mmCIF file of C-alpha atoms in Angstrom:
data_model
loop_
_atom_site.group_PDB
_atom_site.id
_atom_site.type_symbol
_atom_site.label_atom_id
_atom_site.label_comp_id
_atom_site.label_asym_id
_atom_site.label_seq_id
_atom_site.Cartn_x
_atom_site.Cartn_y
_atom_site.Cartn_z
ATOM 1 C CA MET A 1 145.347 100.604 96.051
ATOM 2 C CA TYR A 2 141.700 102.488 95.712
ATOM 3 C CA ASP A 3 139.144 101.501 93.207
ATOM 4 C CA THR A 4 139.683 102.126 89.722
ATOM 5 C CA GLN A 5 136.142 104.048 89.392
ATOM 6 C CA TYR A 6 137.360 106.719 91.376
ATOM 7 C CA ALA A 7 140.739 106.815 89.102
ATOM 8 C CA HIS A 8 140.336 110.134 87.529
ATOM 9 C CA VAL A 9 139.714 113.642 87.688
ATOM 10 C CA ALA A 10 137.432 116.262 85.846
ATOM 11 C CA GLU A 11 138.361 117.034 82.597
ATOM 12 C CA PRO A 12 141.354 119.435 82.283
ATOM 13 C CA GLU A 13 140.077 122.466 80.183
ATOM 14 C CA VAL A 14 137.023 122.554 83.362
ATOM 15 C CA ASP A 15 137.849 124.909 86.053
ATOM 16 C CA VAL A 16 135.791 122.889 88.967
ATOM 17 C CA PRO A 17 136.969 124.923 91.617
ATOM 18 C CA ALA A 18 135.862 128.065 89.987
ATOM 19 C CA GLY A 19 132.585 126.614 88.538
ATOM 20 C CA ILE A 20 131.668 125.555 92.588
ATOM 21 C CA ALA A 21 132.530 128.761 93.460
ATOM 22 C CA ARG A 22 129.795 130.235 90.387
ATOM 23 C CA GLN A 23 127.073 127.716 92.037
ATOM 24 C CA LEU A 24 127.951 129.437 95.089
ATOM 25 C CA ALA A 25 127.846 132.874 94.559
ATOM 26 C CA LEU A 26 123.934 131.985 93.203
ATOM 27 C CA LEU A 27 123.117 130.170 96.712
ATOM 28 C CA GLN A 28 123.994 133.082 98.989
ATOM 29 C CA ASP A 29 121.730 133.039 101.928
ATOM 30 C CA ASN A 30 122.615 134.605 105.292
ATOM 31 C CA GLN A 31 119.791 132.182 106.786
ATOM 32 C CA VAL A 32 121.362 128.735 105.577
ATOM 33 C CA PRO A 33 124.946 127.925 107.085
ATOM 34 C CA LYS A 34 128.112 127.978 104.797
ATOM 35 C CA HIS A 35 128.710 124.273 104.927
ATOM 36 C CA VAL A 36 125.109 123.456 103.399
ATOM 37 C CA GLN A 37 125.626 126.114 101.016
ATOM 38 C CA LEU A 38 128.795 124.902 99.799
ATOM 39 C CA ARG A 39 127.167 120.831 100.408
ATOM 40 C CA MET A 40 124.034 122.605 97.925
ATOM 41 C CA ALA A 41 126.640 124.314 95.452
ATOM 42 C CA ILE A 42 128.704 120.707 95.061
ATOM 43 C CA VAL A 43 125.655 118.913 94.202
ATOM 44 C CA GLU A 44 124.337 120.999 92.234
ATOM 45 C CA GLY A 45 127.849 120.834 90.204
ATOM 46 C CA ILE A 46 127.108 117.152 90.250
ATOM 47 C CA ARG A 47 123.947 117.832 88.708
ATOM 48 C CA THR A 48 124.909 120.273 85.834
ATOM 49 C CA GLY A 49 127.606 117.903 84.876
ATOM 50 C CA LEU A 50 130.674 120.111 86.042
ATOM 51 C CA LEU A 51 131.425 117.145 88.057
ATOM 52 C CA LYS A 52 130.839 113.527 86.899
ATOM 53 C CA PRO A 53 130.560 110.111 88.191
ATOM 54 C CA GLY A 54 134.569 109.524 89.617
ATOM 55 C CA ASP A 55 135.491 112.660 89.131
ATOM 56 C CA GLN A 56 138.027 113.974 91.987
ATOM 57 C CA ILE A 57 136.485 117.106 94.279
ATOM 58 C CA PRO A 58 139.507 119.669 94.166
ATOM 59 C CA PRO A 59 141.967 119.041 97.146
ATOM 60 C CA GLU A 60 140.308 120.783 100.153
ATOM 61 C CA ARG A 61 142.654 123.426 100.454
ATOM 62 C CA ARG A 62 142.529 124.826 96.833
ATOM 63 C CA LEU A 63 138.834 124.471 97.301
ATOM 64 C CA SER A 64 139.029 126.817 100.292
ATOM 65 C CA GLU A 65 140.903 129.433 98.504
ATOM 66 C CA ALA A 66 138.128 128.873 95.559
ATOM 67 C CA VAL A 67 135.407 129.308 97.657
ATOM 68 C CA ASN A 68 136.409 131.859 100.171
ATOM 69 C CA LEU A 69 135.663 129.460 103.217
ATOM 70 C CA SER A 70 137.437 128.471 106.031
ATOM 71 C CA LEU A 71 138.964 124.798 105.548
ATOM 72 C CA GLY A 72 136.855 123.453 108.294
ATOM 73 C CA THR A 73 134.001 124.606 106.517
ATOM 74 C CA VAL A 74 134.928 122.910 103.388
ATOM 75 C CA GLN A 75 135.888 119.380 105.519
ATOM 76 C CA ARG A 76 132.182 119.715 107.164
ATOM 77 C CA SER A 77 130.241 119.735 103.519
ATOM 78 C CA LEU A 78 132.345 116.570 102.068
ATOM 79 C CA GLY A 79 131.841 114.794 105.116
ATOM 80 C CA LYS A 80 128.344 115.563 105.247
ATOM 81 C CA LEU A 81 128.418 114.698 101.037
ATOM 82 C CA ALA A 82 130.127 111.661 102.027
ATOM 83 C CA ASP A 83 127.520 110.556 105.017
ATOM 84 C CA GLU A 84 124.798 111.243 102.224
ATOM 85 C CA GLY A 85 126.887 108.833 99.604
ATOM 86 C CA VAL A 86 127.272 111.498 97.360
ATOM 87 C CA VAL A 87 131.033 111.587 97.250
ATOM 88 C CA VAL A 88 133.335 108.645 98.421
ATOM 89 C CA ARG A 89 136.609 109.775 100.242
ATOM 90 C CA LEU A 90 139.621 107.507 100.079
ATOM 91 C CA HIS A 91 142.279 108.128 102.804
ATOM 92 C CA GLY A 92 145.554 109.519 100.927
ATOM 93 C CA THR A 93 144.086 109.693 97.757
ATOM 94 C CA GLY A 94 141.043 112.105 97.972
ATOM 95 C CA THR A 95 137.302 112.699 97.571
ATOM 96 C CA PHE A 96 135.455 111.466 94.347
ATOM 97 C CA VAL A 97 131.781 112.315 93.128
ATOM 98 C CA ALA A 98 130.213 108.830 94.091
ATOM 99 C CA GLU A 99 128.634 106.442 91.341
ATOM 100 C CA GLN A 100 124.964 107.707 90.939
ATOM 101 C CA ARG A 101 122.856 106.875 93.867
ATOM 102 C CA LYS A 102 119.429 105.285 92.771
ATOM 103 C CA PRO A 103 116.483 106.607 93.737
ATOM 104 C CA SER A 104 113.662 105.181 95.824
ATOM 105 C CA GLU A 105 110.547 104.328 94.039
ATOM 106 C CA THR A 106 108.240 103.836 97.513
ATOM 107 C CA VAL A 107 108.606 106.398 99.767
ATOM 108 C CA TRP A 108 105.256 107.646 98.883
ATOM 109 C CA GLN A 109 105.386 110.206 101.904
ATOM 110 C CA PHE A 110 107.737 112.423 99.725
ATOM 111 C CA ARG A 111 105.961 113.243 96.700
ATOM 112 C CA PHE A 112 107.060 116.995 96.253
ATOM 113 C CA PHE A 113 106.290 119.302 93.378
ATOM 114 C CA SER A 114 107.562 122.545 91.991
ATOM 115 C CA ARG A 115 104.610 124.933 91.719
ATOM 116 C CA ASP A 116 104.202 124.388 88.142
ATOM 117 C CA GLY A 117 103.755 120.527 88.379
ATOM 118 C CA LYS A 118 107.160 119.418 87.504
ATOM 119 C CA GLY A 119 107.665 116.322 89.528
ATOM 120 C CA PRO A 120 108.016 114.527 91.668
ATOM 121 C CA LEU A 121 111.353 114.718 92.771
ATOM 122 C CA PRO A 122 113.634 111.975 92.938
ATOM 123 C CA VAL A 123 114.282 110.580 96.619
ATOM 124 C CA TYR A 124 117.261 109.249 97.891
ATOM 125 C CA PRO A 125 116.894 107.857 101.375
ATOM 126 C CA HIS A 126 120.276 107.451 103.620
ATOM 127 C CA LEU A 127 119.846 104.754 106.829
ATOM 128 C CA LEU A 128 121.335 106.245 109.845
ATOM 129 C CA ALA A 129 120.257 104.229 112.933
ATOM 130 C CA CYS A 130 118.498 101.016 113.896
ATOM 131 C CA GLU A 131 118.044 100.657 117.704
ATOM 132 C CA ALA A 132 115.500 99.314 120.050
ATOM 133 C CA LEU A 133 113.850 101.480 122.329
ATOM 134 C CA VAL A 134 112.344 100.417 125.795
ATOM 135 C CA ASP A 135 109.038 102.134 125.823
ATOM 136 C CA GLU A 136 107.513 105.644 124.918
ATOM 137 C CA PRO A 137 104.059 106.469 125.800
ATOM 138 C CA LEU A 138 102.859 107.600 122.235
ATOM 139 C CA LEU A 139 103.534 104.411 120.962
ATOM 140 C CA ARG A 140 101.864 102.446 123.365
ATOM 141 C CA GLN A 141 98.842 104.729 122.727
ATOM 142 C CA VAL A 142 99.345 104.348 118.811
ATOM 143 C CA LEU A 143 100.750 100.298 118.291
ATOM 144 C CA GLY A 144 99.805 99.136 121.788
ATOM 145 C CA THR A 145 101.900 98.095 124.742
ATOM 146 C CA ASP A 146 105.015 95.837 123.677
ATOM 147 C CA ARG A 147 106.769 93.901 126.283
ATOM 148 C CA CYS A 148 110.150 93.965 124.286
ATOM 149 C CA GLY A 149 109.440 97.863 123.351
ATOM 150 C CA TYR A 150 109.891 99.382 119.990
ATOM 151 C CA CYS A 151 112.317 99.387 116.606
ATOM 152 C CA ARG A 152 113.167 102.883 115.959
ATOM 153 C CA ILE A 153 114.490 103.119 112.290
ATOM 154 C CA SER A 154 116.342 106.484 111.641
ATOM 155 C CA ARG A 155 116.742 108.008 108.027
ATOM 156 C CA THR A 156 117.413 111.371 105.905
ATOM 157 C CA PHE A 157 116.007 111.811 102.924
ATOM 158 C CA ASP A 158 117.906 113.364 100.021
ATOM 159 C CA VAL A 159 115.001 115.321 97.868
ATOM 160 C CA GLY A 160 116.198 115.809 94.392
ATOM 161 C CA ASP A 161 119.521 117.312 95.878
ATOM 162 C CA ARG A 162 117.615 120.645 96.624
ATOM 163 C CA PHE A 163 116.288 120.067 100.476
ATOM 164 C CA THR A 164 116.930 117.465 103.170
ATOM 165 C CA CYS A 165 114.172 115.937 105.190
ATOM 166 C CA PHE A 166 114.240 113.292 108.493
ATOM 167 C CA GLY A 167 111.806 110.727 109.486
ATOM 168 C CA ASP A 168 111.493 108.085 112.131
ATOM 169 C CA PHE A 169 109.925 104.675 111.918
ATOM 170 C CA TYR A 170 108.805 102.307 114.637
ATOM 171 C CA VAL A 171 107.301 98.843 115.013
ATOM 172 C CA GLY A 172 107.278 96.501 117.893
ATOM 173 C CA ASN A 173 109.923 94.634 118.719
ATOM 174 C CA SER A 174 107.738 91.575 119.941
ATOM 175 C CA ARG A 175 105.629 91.385 116.558
ATOM 176 C CA PHE A 176 108.712 92.124 114.341
ATOM 177 C CA GLU A 177 111.538 90.483 115.631
ATOM 178 C CA ASP A 178 114.545 91.246 113.937
ATOM 179 C CA PHE A 179 112.929 93.607 111.581
ATOM 180 C CA ALA A 180 116.472 95.781 111.968
ATOM 181 C CA ASP A 181 118.687 93.320 111.320
ATOM 182 C CA ILE A 182 116.589 92.648 107.892
ATOM 183 C CA LEU A 183 117.050 96.091 107.179
ATOM 184 C CA ARG A 184 120.913 96.246 107.861
ATOM 185 C CA ALA A 185 121.059 93.506 105.102
ATOM 186 C CA GLU A 186 119.102 95.514 102.783
ATOM 187 C CA LYS A 187 119.634 97.935 100.001
ATOM 188 C CA GLU A 188 118.696 101.555 101.739
ATOM 189 C CA THR A 189 116.387 101.822 98.768
ATOM 190 C CA VAL A 190 113.958 99.201 100.193
ATOM 191 C CA SER A 191 110.147 99.687 101.004
ATOM 192 C CA PHE A 192 109.628 99.195 105.252
ATOM 193 C CA LYS A 193 106.030 97.844 103.779
ATOM 194 C CA ALA A 194 107.203 95.586 101.704
ATOM 195 C CA VAL A 195 109.569 93.911 104.089
ATOM 196 C CA LEU A 196 106.820 93.720 106.853
ATOM 197 C CA GLU A 197 104.607 91.880 104.067
ATOM 198 C CA ARG A 198 107.060 89.677 102.745
ATOM 199 C CA GLU A 199 108.958 88.621 106.165
ATOM 200 C CA TYR A 200 105.564 89.148 108.834
ATOM 201 C CA ALA A 201 103.095 88.899 106.426
ATOM 202 C CA ALA A 202 101.276 92.214 107.800
ATOM 203 C CA PRO A 203 100.933 94.522 104.487
ATOM 204 C CA THR A 204 100.251 97.656 105.202
ATOM 205 C CA VAL A 205 96.251 98.391 103.525
ATOM 206 C CA SER A 206 95.503 101.785 105.099
ATOM 207 C CA ILE A 207 96.758 104.741 106.687
ATOM 208 C CA SER A 208 95.824 107.443 109.407
ATOM 209 C CA HIS A 209 98.154 110.755 109.014
ATOM 210 C CA TRP A 210 98.145 114.074 110.397
ATOM 211 C CA VAL A 211 100.157 117.192 109.284
ATOM 212 C CA ARG A 212 101.106 119.864 111.644
ATOM 213 C CA GLY A 213 103.648 122.952 111.660
ATOM 214 C CA LEU A 214 106.372 123.594 114.188
ATOM 215 C CA ILE A 215 109.860 124.672 114.929
ATOM 216 C CA LEU A 216 112.194 122.069 114.093
ATOM 217 C CA PRO A 217 114.276 120.302 116.913
ATOM 218 C CA ASP A 218 117.758 121.303 117.048
ATOM 219 C CA ASP A 219 118.954 117.877 116.627
ATOM 220 C CA VAL A 220 116.484 117.496 113.448
ATOM 221 C CA CYS A 221 118.447 120.763 112.614
ATOM 222 C CA GLU A 222 121.414 119.671 112.633
ATOM 223 C CA LEU A 223 120.841 116.398 110.624
ATOM 224 C CA ILE A 224 118.990 118.013 107.727
ATOM 225 C CA GLY A 225 121.161 121.306 107.292
ATOM 226 C CA VAL A 226 119.124 123.796 108.205
ATOM 227 C CA SER A 227 120.028 126.784 111.244
ATOM 228 C CA ALA A 228 118.376 125.938 114.697
ATOM 229 C CA GLY A 229 115.275 127.181 115.203
ATOM 230 C CA SER A 230 114.075 126.827 111.590
ATOM 231 C CA GLY A 231 110.279 126.253 110.972
ATOM 232 C CA GLY A 232 108.655 123.309 109.085
ATOM 233 C CA LEU A 233 106.034 120.614 109.140
ATOM 234 C CA VAL A 234 106.064 117.096 110.910
ATOM 235 C CA VAL A 235 103.981 114.230 108.929
ATOM 236 C CA GLU A 236 102.682 111.673 111.350
ATOM 237 C CA VAL A 237 101.535 108.402 110.056
ATOM 238 C CA ILE A 238 100.132 104.974 111.271
ATOM 239 C CA GLY A 239 100.214 102.381 108.985
ATOM 240 C CA PHE A 240 97.558 99.667 109.426
ATOM 241 C CA THR A 241 97.210 95.853 108.335
ATOM 242 C CA HIS A 242 93.758 93.965 108.028
ATOM 243 C CA ASP A 243 91.151 94.863 110.482
ATOM 244 C CA HIS A 244 92.928 98.380 111.046
ATOM 245 C CA ASP A 245 95.362 96.580 113.199
ATOM 246 C CA PRO A 246 98.334 99.409 113.845
ATOM 247 C CA ILE A 247 101.515 97.926 112.825
ATOM 248 C CA SER A 248 103.491 100.879 112.272
ATOM 249 C CA PHE A 249 103.982 104.559 113.410
ATOM 250 C CA GLN A 250 106.188 107.230 111.326
ATOM 251 C CA ARG A 251 107.242 110.633 112.154
ATOM 252 C CA ILE A 252 108.792 112.897 109.052
ATOM 253 C CA TYR A 253 110.406 115.839 109.576
ATOM 254 C CA VAL A 254 110.642 118.500 106.660
ATOM 255 C CA PRO A 255 112.023 121.687 106.471
ATOM 256 C CA ASN A 256 110.474 124.926 104.784
ATOM 257 C CA THR A 257 110.653 124.833 100.701
ATOM 258 C CA ASP A 258 109.079 126.125 98.019
ATOM 259 C CA TYR A 259 107.961 122.556 96.649
ATOM 260 C CA VAL A 260 104.424 121.367 97.357
ATOM 261 C CA LEU A 261 104.120 118.297 99.031
ATOM 262 C CA ASP A 262 101.394 116.044 97.624
ATOM 263 C CA MET A 263 99.571 113.728 99.767
ATOM 264 C CA SER A 264 96.658 112.253 97.547
ATOM 265 C CA HIS A 265 98.769 108.851 96.706
ATOM 266 C CA GLN A 266 98.752 107.830 100.325
ATOM 267 C CA VAL A 267 95.744 105.886 99.587
ATOM 268 C CA TYR A 268 96.101 102.004 99.846
ATOM 269 C CA SER A 269 92.770 100.749 99.977
ATOM 270 C CA HIS A 270 88.991 101.932 100.442
ATOM 271 C CA GLU A 271 89.739 100.900 104.405
ATOM 272 C CA LEU A 272 91.406 104.333 104.438
ATOM 273 C CA GLU A 273 88.493 106.088 103.383
ATOM 274 C CA ASN A 274 86.588 104.314 105.999
ATOM 275 C CA PRO A 275 88.887 103.499 108.496
ATOM 276 C CA GLY A 276 86.405 102.940 111.459
ATOM 277 C CA GLY A 277 87.345 103.124 115.238
ATOM 278 C CA ASP A 278 89.624 105.803 116.728
ATOM 279 C CA THR A 279 92.149 107.086 114.770
ATOM 280 C CA SER A 280 93.060 110.409 116.521
ATOM 281 C CA LEU A 281 96.586 110.698 117.725
ATOM 282 C CA TYR A 282 96.590 112.618 120.812
#
């Protein structure tokens, strides 16, 4: 028995495989892996109404024939979409478009606009892992030595179904005990800063941040669906509570995109304008 919200297929007069194939043809790019192009085509089909929440995705073999891609490529694309919460795969039943995801309204680092000023695009965070790190020199430098190491929270961020970013968020384990457990129990759209303020009385009142270009790490390329060796940006952010006390560090990887990243809304208080002390990262 499966959930009745995933009990129907797209309208019979709509040729969904052909529609996805048309979307794929519009997205042809030799620099982008085939499974990523297919993922983007399906997402665009959902965005434009070809597929609606609860609709069944065509069977893998039928879709493979329609888009002229291998069965393995189709399975990889659908698997990634399932990981991102875009579709739901039910064993023995099929793959269905998930109910509409709720965009986060608190990820201020991801304010992307088109060049004509339209935006910001909605952002859909997806929690990948929560783990405790024994140590890392940069974290000691930024957050201070913590005898219990540091907690790392890894997430991907689907930006308006156009592209994906990846980010790590770090806090000290001694100061913020059980932080990872609290996040696991929260919804994926939860603001980490809200948790720090609510659970630990440590509001983020100011930040320092840096942006630089780089070749994206291979593991990041795999996670965000771009070719190995692709260029992009890394945004590194230190969050401070009162008295310029550092409480968090973030490292965010952004692929090359035509969308503009707006950094102007990252001021929490007057302390950011005159932070005082040493704010150098390296």
